[in-house]
Coordinates of C-alpha atoms in Angstrom, one line a residue:
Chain Z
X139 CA 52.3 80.6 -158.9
X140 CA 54.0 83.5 -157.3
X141 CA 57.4 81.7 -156.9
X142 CA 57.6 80.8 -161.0
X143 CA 56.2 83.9 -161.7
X144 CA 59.2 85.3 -159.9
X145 CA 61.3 82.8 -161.7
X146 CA 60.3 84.3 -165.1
X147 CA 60.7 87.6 -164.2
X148 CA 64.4 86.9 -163.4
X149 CA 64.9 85.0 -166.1
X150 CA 63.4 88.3 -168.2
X151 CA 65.8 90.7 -166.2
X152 CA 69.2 88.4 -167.2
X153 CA 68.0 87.9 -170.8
X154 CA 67.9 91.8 -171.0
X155 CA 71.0 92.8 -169.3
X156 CA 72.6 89.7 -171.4
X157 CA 71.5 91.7 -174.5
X158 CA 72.3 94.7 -173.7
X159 CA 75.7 93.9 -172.7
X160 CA 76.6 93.0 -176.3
X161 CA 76.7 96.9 -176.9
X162 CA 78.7 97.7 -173.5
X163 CA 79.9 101.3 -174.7
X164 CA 76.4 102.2 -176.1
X165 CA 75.1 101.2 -172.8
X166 CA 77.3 103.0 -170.9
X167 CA 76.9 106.1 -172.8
X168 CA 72.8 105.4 -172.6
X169 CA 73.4 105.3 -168.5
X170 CA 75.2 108.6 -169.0
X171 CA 72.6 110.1 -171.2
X172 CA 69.7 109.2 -168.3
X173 CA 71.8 111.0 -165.8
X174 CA 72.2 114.1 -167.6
X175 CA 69.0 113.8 -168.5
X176 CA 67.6 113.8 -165.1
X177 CA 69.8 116.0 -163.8
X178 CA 68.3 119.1 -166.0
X179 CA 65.3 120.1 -163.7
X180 CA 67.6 120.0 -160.4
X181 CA 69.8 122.4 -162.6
X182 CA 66.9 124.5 -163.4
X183 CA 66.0 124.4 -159.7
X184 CA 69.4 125.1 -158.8
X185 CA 70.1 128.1 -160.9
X186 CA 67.1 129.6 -160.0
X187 CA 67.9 129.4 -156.1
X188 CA 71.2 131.0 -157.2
X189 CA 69.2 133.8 -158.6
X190 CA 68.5 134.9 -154.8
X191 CA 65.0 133.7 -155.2
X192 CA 63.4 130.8 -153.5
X193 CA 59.9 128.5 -153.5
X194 CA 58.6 130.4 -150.3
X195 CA 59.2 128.0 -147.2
X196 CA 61.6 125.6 -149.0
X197 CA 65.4 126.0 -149.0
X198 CA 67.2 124.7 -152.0
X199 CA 68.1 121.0 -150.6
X200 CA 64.3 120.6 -149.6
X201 CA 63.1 121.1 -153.9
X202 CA 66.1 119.3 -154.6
X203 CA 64.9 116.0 -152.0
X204 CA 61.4 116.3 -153.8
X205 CA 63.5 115.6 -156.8
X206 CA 66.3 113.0 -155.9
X207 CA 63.3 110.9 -154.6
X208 CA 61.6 111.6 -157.7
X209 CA 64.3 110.4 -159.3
X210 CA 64.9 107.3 -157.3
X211 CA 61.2 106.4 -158.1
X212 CA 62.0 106.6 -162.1
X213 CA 64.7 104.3 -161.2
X214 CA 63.1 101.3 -159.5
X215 CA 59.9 101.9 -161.9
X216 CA 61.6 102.5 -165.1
X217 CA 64.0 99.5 -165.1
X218 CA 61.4 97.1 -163.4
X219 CA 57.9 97.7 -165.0
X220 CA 57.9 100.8 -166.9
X221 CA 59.2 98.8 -169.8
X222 CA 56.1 97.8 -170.6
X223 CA 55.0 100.8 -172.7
X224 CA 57.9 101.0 -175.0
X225 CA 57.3 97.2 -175.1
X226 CA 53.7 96.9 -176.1
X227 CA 54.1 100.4 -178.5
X228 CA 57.2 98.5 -180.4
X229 CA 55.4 95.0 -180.6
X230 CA 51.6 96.2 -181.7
X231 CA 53.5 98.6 -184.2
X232 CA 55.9 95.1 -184.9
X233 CA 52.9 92.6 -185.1
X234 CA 54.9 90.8 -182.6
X235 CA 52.3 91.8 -179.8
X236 CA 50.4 88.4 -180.8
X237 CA 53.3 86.6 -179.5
X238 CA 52.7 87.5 -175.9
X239 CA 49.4 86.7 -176.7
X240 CA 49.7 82.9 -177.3
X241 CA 52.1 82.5 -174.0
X242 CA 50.3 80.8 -171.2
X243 CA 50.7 84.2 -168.7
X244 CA 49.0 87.4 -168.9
X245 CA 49.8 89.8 -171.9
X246 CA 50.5 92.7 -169.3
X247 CA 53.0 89.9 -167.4
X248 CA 54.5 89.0 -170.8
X249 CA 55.2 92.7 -171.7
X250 CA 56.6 93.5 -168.0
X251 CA 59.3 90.5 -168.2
X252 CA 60.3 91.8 -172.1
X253 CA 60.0 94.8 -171.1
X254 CA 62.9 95.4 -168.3
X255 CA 64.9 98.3 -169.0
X256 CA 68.2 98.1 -167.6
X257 CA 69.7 101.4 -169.4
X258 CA 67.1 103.1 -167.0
X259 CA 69.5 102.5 -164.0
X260 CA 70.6 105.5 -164.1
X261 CA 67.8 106.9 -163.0
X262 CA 68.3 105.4 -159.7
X263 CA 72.6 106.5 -159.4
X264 CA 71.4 110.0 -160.3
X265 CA 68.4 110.2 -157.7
X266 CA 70.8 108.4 -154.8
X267 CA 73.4 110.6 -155.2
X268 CA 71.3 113.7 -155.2
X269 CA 68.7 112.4 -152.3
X270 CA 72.0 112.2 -150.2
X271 CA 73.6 115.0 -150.6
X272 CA 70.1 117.1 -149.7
X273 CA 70.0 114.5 -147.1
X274 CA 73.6 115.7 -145.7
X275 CA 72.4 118.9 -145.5
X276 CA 68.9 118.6 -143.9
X277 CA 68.1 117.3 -140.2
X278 CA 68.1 114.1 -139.8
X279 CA 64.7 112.6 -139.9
X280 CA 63.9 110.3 -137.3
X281 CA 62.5 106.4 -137.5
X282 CA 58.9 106.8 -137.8
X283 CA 59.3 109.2 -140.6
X284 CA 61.6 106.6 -142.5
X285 CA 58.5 103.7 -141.9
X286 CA 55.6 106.3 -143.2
X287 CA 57.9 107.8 -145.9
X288 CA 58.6 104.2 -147.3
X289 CA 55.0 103.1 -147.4
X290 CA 54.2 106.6 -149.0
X291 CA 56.9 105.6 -151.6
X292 CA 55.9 102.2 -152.2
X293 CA 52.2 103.9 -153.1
X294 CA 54.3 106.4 -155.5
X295 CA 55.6 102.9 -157.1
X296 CA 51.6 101.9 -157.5
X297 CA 51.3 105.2 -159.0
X298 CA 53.9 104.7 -161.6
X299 CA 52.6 101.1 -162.5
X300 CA 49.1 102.9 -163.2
X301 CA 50.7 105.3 -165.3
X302 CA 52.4 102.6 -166.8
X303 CA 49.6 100.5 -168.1
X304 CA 47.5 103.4 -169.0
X305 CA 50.2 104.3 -171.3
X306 CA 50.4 100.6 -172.6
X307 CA 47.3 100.3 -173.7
X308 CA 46.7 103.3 -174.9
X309 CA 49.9 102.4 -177.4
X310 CA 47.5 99.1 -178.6
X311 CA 45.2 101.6 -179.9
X312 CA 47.1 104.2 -180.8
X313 CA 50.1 102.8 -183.0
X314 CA 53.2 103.6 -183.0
X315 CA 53.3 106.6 -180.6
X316 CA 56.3 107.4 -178.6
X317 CA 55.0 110.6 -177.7
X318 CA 52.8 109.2 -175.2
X319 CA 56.2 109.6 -172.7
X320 CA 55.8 113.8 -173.4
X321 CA 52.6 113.4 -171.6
X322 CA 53.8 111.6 -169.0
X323 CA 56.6 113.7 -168.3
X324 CA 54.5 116.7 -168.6
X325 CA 51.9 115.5 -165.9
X326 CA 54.2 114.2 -163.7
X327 CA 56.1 117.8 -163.6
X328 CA 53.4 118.6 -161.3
X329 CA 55.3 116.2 -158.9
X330 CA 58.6 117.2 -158.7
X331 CA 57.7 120.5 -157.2
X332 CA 57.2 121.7 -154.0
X333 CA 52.8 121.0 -153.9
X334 CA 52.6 124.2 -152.4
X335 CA 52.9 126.6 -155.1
X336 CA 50.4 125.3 -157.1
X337 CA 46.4 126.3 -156.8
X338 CA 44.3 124.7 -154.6
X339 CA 41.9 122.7 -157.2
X340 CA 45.7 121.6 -158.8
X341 CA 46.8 120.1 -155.5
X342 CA 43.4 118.2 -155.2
X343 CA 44.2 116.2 -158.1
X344 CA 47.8 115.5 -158.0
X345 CA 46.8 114.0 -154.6
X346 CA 43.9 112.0 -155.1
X347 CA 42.6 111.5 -158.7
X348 CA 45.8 111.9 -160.7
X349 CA 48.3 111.0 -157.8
X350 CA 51.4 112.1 -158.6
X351 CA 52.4 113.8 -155.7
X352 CA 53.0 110.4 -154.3
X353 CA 55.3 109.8 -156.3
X354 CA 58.3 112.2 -155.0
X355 CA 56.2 115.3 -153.0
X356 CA 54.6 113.4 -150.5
X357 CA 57.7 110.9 -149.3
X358 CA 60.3 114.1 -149.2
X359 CA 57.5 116.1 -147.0
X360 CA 57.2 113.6 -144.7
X361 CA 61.2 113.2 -144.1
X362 CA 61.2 117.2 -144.1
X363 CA 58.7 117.0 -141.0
X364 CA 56.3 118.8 -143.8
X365 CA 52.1 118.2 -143.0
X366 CA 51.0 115.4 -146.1
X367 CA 47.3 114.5 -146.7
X368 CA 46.3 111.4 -144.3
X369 CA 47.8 107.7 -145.8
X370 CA 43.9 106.6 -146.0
X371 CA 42.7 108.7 -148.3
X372 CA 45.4 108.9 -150.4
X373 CA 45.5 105.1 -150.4
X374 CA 42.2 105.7 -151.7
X375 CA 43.3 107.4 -154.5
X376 CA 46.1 105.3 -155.3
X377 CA 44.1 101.9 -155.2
X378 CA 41.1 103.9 -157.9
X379 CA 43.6 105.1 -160.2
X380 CA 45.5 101.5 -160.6
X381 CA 41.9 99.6 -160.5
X382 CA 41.1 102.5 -163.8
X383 CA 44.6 101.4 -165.6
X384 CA 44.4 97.8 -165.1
X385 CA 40.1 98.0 -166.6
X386 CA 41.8 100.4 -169.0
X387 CA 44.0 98.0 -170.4
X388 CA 41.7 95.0 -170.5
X389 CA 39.6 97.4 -172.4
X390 CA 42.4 98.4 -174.7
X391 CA 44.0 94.2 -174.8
X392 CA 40.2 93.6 -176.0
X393 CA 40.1 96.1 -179.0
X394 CA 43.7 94.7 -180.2
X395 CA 43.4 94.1 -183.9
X396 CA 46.6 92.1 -184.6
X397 CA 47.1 94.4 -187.5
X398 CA 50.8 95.6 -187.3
X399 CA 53.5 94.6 -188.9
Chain P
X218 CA 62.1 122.0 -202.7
X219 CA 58.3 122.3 -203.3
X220 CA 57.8 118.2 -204.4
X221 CA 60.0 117.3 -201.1
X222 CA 58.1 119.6 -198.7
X223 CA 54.6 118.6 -200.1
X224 CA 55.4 115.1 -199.6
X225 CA 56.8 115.4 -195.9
X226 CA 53.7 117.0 -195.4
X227 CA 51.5 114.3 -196.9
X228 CA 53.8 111.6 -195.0
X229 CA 53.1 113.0 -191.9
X230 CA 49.9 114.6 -191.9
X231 CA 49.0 110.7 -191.7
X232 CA 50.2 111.3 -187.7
X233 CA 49.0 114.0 -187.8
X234 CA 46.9 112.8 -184.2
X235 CA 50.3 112.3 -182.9
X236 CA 51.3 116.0 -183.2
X237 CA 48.0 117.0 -181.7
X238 CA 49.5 115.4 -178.6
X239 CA 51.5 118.4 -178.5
X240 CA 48.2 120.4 -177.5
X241 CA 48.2 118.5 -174.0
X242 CA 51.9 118.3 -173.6
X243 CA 52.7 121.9 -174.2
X244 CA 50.0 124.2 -172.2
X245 CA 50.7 121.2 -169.3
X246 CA 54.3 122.1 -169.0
X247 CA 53.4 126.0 -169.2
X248 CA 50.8 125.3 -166.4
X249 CA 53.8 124.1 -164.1
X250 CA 55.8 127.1 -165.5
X251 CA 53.4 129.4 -165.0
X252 CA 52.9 127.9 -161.1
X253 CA 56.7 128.1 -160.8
X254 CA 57.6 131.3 -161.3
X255 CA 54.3 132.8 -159.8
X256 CA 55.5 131.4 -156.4
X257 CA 59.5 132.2 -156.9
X258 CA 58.1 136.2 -158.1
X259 CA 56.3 136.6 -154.7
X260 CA 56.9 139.4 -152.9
X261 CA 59.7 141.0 -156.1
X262 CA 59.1 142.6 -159.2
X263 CA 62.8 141.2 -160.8
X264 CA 64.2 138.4 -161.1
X265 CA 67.5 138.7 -163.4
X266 CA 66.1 141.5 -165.1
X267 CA 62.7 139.9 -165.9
X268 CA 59.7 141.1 -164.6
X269 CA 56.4 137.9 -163.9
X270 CA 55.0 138.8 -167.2
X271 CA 57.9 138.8 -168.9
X272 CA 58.9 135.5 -167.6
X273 CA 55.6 133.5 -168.6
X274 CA 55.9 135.7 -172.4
X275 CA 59.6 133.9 -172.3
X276 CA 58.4 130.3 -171.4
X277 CA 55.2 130.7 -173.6
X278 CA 57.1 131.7 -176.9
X279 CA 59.8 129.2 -176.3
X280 CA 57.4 126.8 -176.3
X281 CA 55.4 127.7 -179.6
X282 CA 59.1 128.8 -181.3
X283 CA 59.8 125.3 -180.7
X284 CA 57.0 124.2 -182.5
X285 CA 58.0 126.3 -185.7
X286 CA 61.6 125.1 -185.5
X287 CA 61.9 121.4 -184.3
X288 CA 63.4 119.1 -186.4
X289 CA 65.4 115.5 -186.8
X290 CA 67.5 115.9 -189.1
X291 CA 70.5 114.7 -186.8
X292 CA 68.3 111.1 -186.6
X293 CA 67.0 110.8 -189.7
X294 CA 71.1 111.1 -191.6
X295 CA 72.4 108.7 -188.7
X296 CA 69.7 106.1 -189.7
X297 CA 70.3 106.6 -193.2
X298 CA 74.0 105.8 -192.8
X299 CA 73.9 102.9 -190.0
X300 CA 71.1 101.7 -192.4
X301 CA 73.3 102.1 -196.1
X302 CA 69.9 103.6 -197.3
X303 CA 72.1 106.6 -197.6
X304 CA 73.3 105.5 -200.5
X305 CA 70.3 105.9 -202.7
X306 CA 70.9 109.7 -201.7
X307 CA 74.1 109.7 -203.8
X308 CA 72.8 109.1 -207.0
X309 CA 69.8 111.6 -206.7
X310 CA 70.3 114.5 -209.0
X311 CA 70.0 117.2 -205.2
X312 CA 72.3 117.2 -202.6
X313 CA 70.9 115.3 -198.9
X314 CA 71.4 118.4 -197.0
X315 CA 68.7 120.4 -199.4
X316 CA 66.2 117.3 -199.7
X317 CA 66.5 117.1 -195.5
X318 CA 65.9 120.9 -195.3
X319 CA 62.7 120.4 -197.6
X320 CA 61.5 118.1 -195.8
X321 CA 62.0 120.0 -192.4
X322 CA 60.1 123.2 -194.1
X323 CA 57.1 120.2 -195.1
X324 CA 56.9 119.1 -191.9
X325 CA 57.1 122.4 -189.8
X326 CA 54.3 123.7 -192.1
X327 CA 52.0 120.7 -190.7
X328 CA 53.3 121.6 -187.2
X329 CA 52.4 125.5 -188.0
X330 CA 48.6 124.2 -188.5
X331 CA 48.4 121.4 -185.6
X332 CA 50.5 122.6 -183.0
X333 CA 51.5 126.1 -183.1
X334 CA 48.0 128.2 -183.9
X335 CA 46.3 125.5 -181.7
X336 CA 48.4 126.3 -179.2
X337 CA 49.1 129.9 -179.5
X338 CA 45.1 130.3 -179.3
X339 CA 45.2 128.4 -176.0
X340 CA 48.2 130.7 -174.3
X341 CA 46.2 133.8 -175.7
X342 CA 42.7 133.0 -174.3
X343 CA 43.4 129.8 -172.0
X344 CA 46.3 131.8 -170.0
X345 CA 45.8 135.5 -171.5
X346 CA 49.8 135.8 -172.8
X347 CA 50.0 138.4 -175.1
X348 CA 52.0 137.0 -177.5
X349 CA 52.7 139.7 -179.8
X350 CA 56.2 140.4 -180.8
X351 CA 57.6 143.9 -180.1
X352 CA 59.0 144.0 -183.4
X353 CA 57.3 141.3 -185.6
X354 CA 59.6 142.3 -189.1
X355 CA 62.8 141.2 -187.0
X356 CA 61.2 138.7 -185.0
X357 CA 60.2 137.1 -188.4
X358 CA 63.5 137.2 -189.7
X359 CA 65.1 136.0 -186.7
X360 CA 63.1 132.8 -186.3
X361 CA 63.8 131.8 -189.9
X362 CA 67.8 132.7 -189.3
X363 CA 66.9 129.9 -186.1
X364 CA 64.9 127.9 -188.3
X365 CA 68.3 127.4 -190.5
X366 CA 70.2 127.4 -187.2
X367 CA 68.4 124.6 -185.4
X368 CA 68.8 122.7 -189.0
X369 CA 72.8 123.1 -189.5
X370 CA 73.5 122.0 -185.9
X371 CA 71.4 118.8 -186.1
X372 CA 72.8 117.8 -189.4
X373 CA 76.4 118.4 -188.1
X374 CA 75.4 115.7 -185.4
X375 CA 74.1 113.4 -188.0
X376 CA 77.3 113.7 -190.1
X377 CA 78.9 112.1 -186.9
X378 CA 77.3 109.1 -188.0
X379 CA 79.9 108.7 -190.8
X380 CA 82.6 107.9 -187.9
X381 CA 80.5 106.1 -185.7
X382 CA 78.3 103.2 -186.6
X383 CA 76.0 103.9 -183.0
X384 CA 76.0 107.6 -182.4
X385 CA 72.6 107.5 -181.0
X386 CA 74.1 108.0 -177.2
X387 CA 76.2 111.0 -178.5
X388 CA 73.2 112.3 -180.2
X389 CA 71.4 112.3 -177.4
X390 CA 74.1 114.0 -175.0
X391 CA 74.5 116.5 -177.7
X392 CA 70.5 117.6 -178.1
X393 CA 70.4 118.2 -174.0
X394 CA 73.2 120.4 -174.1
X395 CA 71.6 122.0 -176.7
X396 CA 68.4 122.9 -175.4
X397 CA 70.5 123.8 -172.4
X398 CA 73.2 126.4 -173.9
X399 CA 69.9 127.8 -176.4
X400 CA 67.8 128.3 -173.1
X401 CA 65.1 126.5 -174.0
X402 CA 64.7 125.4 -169.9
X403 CA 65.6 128.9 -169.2
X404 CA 66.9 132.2 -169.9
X405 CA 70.3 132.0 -170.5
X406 CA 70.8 135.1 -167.6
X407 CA 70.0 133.2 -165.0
X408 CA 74.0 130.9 -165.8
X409 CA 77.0 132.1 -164.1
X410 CA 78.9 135.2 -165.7
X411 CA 81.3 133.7 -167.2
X412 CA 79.7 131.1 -168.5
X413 CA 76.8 133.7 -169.9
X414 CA 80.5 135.0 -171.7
X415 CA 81.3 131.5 -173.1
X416 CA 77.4 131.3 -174.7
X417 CA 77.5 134.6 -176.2
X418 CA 80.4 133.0 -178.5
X419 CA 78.5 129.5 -179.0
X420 CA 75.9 129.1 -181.8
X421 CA 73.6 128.0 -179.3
X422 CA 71.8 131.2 -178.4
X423 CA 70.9 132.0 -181.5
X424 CA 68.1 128.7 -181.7
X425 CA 65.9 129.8 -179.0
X426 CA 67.5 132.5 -176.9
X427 CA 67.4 135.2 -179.2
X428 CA 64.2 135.2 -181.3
X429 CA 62.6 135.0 -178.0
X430 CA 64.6 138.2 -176.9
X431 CA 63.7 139.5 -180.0
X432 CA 60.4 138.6 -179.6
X433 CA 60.8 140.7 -176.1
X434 CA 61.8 143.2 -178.0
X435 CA 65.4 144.0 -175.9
X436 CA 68.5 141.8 -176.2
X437 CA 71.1 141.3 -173.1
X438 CA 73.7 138.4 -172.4
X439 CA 76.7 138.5 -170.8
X440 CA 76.2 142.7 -170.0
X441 CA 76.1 143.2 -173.3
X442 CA 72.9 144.8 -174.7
X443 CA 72.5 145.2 -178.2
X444 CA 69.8 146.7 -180.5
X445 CA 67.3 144.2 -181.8
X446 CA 68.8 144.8 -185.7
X447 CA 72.8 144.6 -184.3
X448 CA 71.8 141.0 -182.7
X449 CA 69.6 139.5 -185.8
X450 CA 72.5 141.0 -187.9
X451 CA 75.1 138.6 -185.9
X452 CA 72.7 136.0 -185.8
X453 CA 72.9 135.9 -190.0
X454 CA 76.6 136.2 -189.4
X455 CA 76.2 133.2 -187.2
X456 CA 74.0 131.1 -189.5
X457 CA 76.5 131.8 -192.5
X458 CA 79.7 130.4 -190.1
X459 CA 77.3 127.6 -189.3
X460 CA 77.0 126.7 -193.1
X461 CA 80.3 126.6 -193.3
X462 CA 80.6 124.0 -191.0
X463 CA 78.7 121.8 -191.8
X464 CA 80.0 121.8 -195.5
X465 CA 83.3 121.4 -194.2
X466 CA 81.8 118.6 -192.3
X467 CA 80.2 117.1 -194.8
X468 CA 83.1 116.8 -197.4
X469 CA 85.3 115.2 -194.5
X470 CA 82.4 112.7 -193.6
X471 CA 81.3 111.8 -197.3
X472 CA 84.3 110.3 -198.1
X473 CA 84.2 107.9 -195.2
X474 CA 80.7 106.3 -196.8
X475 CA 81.0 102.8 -197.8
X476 CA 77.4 102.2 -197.9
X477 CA 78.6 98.5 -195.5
X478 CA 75.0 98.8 -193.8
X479 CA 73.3 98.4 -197.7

């Protein structure tokens, strides 16, 4: 089951790079567009420092690690699963949402093997370009950071996917909305900064409700030697918020009215 | 201009929920703001001239100036070409660039009632910004000079589309840059000198950067201060060389319309 699920997956990811690679140029220039894209709040961050200012405690390569992981994150999760939003929004708007329906795998599987994304690679360049240059200029963090910063990291990927179907299925109600990504990016903001300049009740929910910090705080902390809430109860958090976005969606795939198109 | 506008605002007011989105997105991102600077102001009064308060006033009215100004004109006249539905624009009795305009004033009305007061209530009693402009007469005139402004410059990048079939990659380059150079992510004091030197000559500033130093009620780029009527003056100057542009533009790129998408 697991082994031709794979199988279709792969077959989904070489279907979409095959397609894309019809426009070469445009996709090019779509990888160039992520980059600068991403690279706008490490700017921001970057400008500031240069100001003579500073996030109290943080030198400019430690925001700038938050960020490249960040980054990094966007691109394993963007490319890989985060398709599915822009996916299910264009098919239910489409009508063509019904024809994932009538496929003998899961809707949320169909739209995830449609849905890779392979401009979104840049994401990733960008982010391992700028987690090693902080990286070059930060001490070296030793082994057992590595291990707990990669299972942090891989809990940030969880987090994405939540995100990710909550977003899906809230596009099968409400049509045609690309503006669900504003919110996305607009809550996840709360990530890419250093967690403690915000208020205590703030940091209480980007940890464990609404985990975002997982996403890029937490794994820079932990190679910065920087104290991060214990791995149990922030697995906690992580395993409620994706149990809430996969009952969301059934919620959202049972209301589906097959009415586009 | 009236008929157009009405019926933008008709079109849209049908997503009109999809605007409203714009009350979560916007007071979220001024939250993070608002935490940003808070923690980069400890301990200082300045920071590039700015004082905490003044900062958050910046951030807050860039956001709702946004909201009064936005448009897509730059994606709407590339679709139209790539599509060849352009070409039902040529035989209506008013130019494209006027019916595009009317239906940017349309739609920013409808953004004026769901987006802007909603949100300009929740800065004034959610985060108690006192957004009042220090000289409303100039500030008014200065966002509708940016409300042309932010209009010429997208259309300019939609006329590209009479070169190139798939501009939507340039498009998007272009509209970063532009929020950039305008200092929409912020104030443009905070770039190098010289660079601060090359922006005071670009049309950029004169989208966001200066009705919100207008708004501020002081104007400085560069080292060079200017009285609030001095800089609206050359942002009217500005807005005039922008027009001509973009006619100039538009005659070159008209003649390269074949109408092949139809």
């Amino acid at each position: 089951m697991i082994k031709s699920a794979f199988a279709v997956y792969i077959q989904g990811i070489k279907t979409a790079i095959a397609s894309r690679m019809a426009y070469r140029t445009d996709y090019f220039i779509g990888i160039t567009v992520m980059l600068i894209w991403e690279m706008v709040v490490p700017m921001v961050v970057f400008l500031i420092y240069r100001s003579g200012v500073a996030f109290p405690n943080w030198n400019i390569y430690e925001v700038l690690l938050i960020q490249g992981i960040f980054m990094i994150a966007k691109g394993i999760s963007y490319p890989c699963f985060f398709g599915i939003v822009w996916n299910t929004i264009v098919r239910v708007q489409e009508g063509t949402f019904d024809l994932l329906l009538i496929k003998p795998r899961s809707a949320l599987f169909m739209a995830l093997v449609t849905g890779f994304d392979a401009e979104d690679l840049g994401k990733l360049l960008g982010g391992g370009v700028l987690t090693g240059i902080c990286l070059a200029n930060l001490p070296p963090a030793n082994l057992a950071q590595w291990l707990n910063m990669f299972i942090y990291f891989i809990l940030g990927q969880g987090v994405m996917f939540s995100f990710a179907v909550i977003m899906a299925g809230t596009g099968i109600k409400w049509v045609g909305n690309f503006r669900l990504y504003e919110i996305f990016d607009s809550v996840t903001a709360f990530g890419i900064y250093p967690q403690s300049i915000f208020a205590k009740p703030i940091r209480i929910i980007i940890s464990y409700i609404i985990p975002i910090a997982m996403i890029g705080a937490f794994p820079a902390s932990i190679l910065l030697g920087k104290p991060v809430p214990q791995l149990g109860w922030v697995s906690l958090g992580v395993a409620g918020f994706l149990t809430l976005s996969l009952f969301y969606w059934r919620r959202m795939l049972a209301s589906y009215t097959s009415a586009g198109g | 201009m009236k008929s157009s506008a009405v019926a933008t605002y008709k079109e849209w007011s049908a997503y009109r929920s999809h605007m409203l989105l714009s009350l979560v997105v916007g007071p979220v991102f001024f939250l993070v703001q608002s935490s940003i600077w808070k923690a980069v102001f400890q301990g200082r009064e300045l920071v590039n001239g700015l004082s905490l308060e003044q900062m958050l006033t910046y951030f807050a009215a860039a956001t709702l100036i946004y909201y009064l100004i936005m448009d897509f004109a730059d994606w709407n006249l590339q679709m139209l070409i790539r599509t060849g539905k352009f070409i039902t624009f040529i035989i209506r009795p008013m130019s494209h660039w006027f019916f595009a305009f009317s239906q940017k004033v349309g739609h920013r009305v409808l953004g004026l009632f769901f987006e802007f007061l909603p949100v300009y209530l929740m800065f004034l009693f959610l985060f108690k910004i006192p957004l009042i402009p220090v000289y409303p007469l100039w500030f008014l005139l200065s966002i509708s000079l940016s409300f042309i402004m932010m209009f010429q410059i997208n259309y300019c990048v939609g006329i590209i589309g009479f070169w190139l079939v798939q501009a939507e990659g340039i498009r998007r380059v272009f509209l970063i840059f532009r929020d950039i150079l305008a200092g929409a992510f912020l104030p443009l004091s905070f770039f190098p000198e010289l660079f601060q030197k090359i922006l005071f000559f670009l049309p950029f500033q004169f989208i966001s950067y200066v009705p919100l130093r207008v708004f501020m009620g002081n104007y400085e780029l560069a080292g060079f201060e200017m009285s609030i009527p001095s800089i609206v003056g050359i942002q009217a100057l500005a807005v005039l060389a922008m027009t001509g542009i973009t006619t100039l533009l538009w005659k070159l790129g008209i003649k390269r319309f074949t109408g092949v998408g139809v």
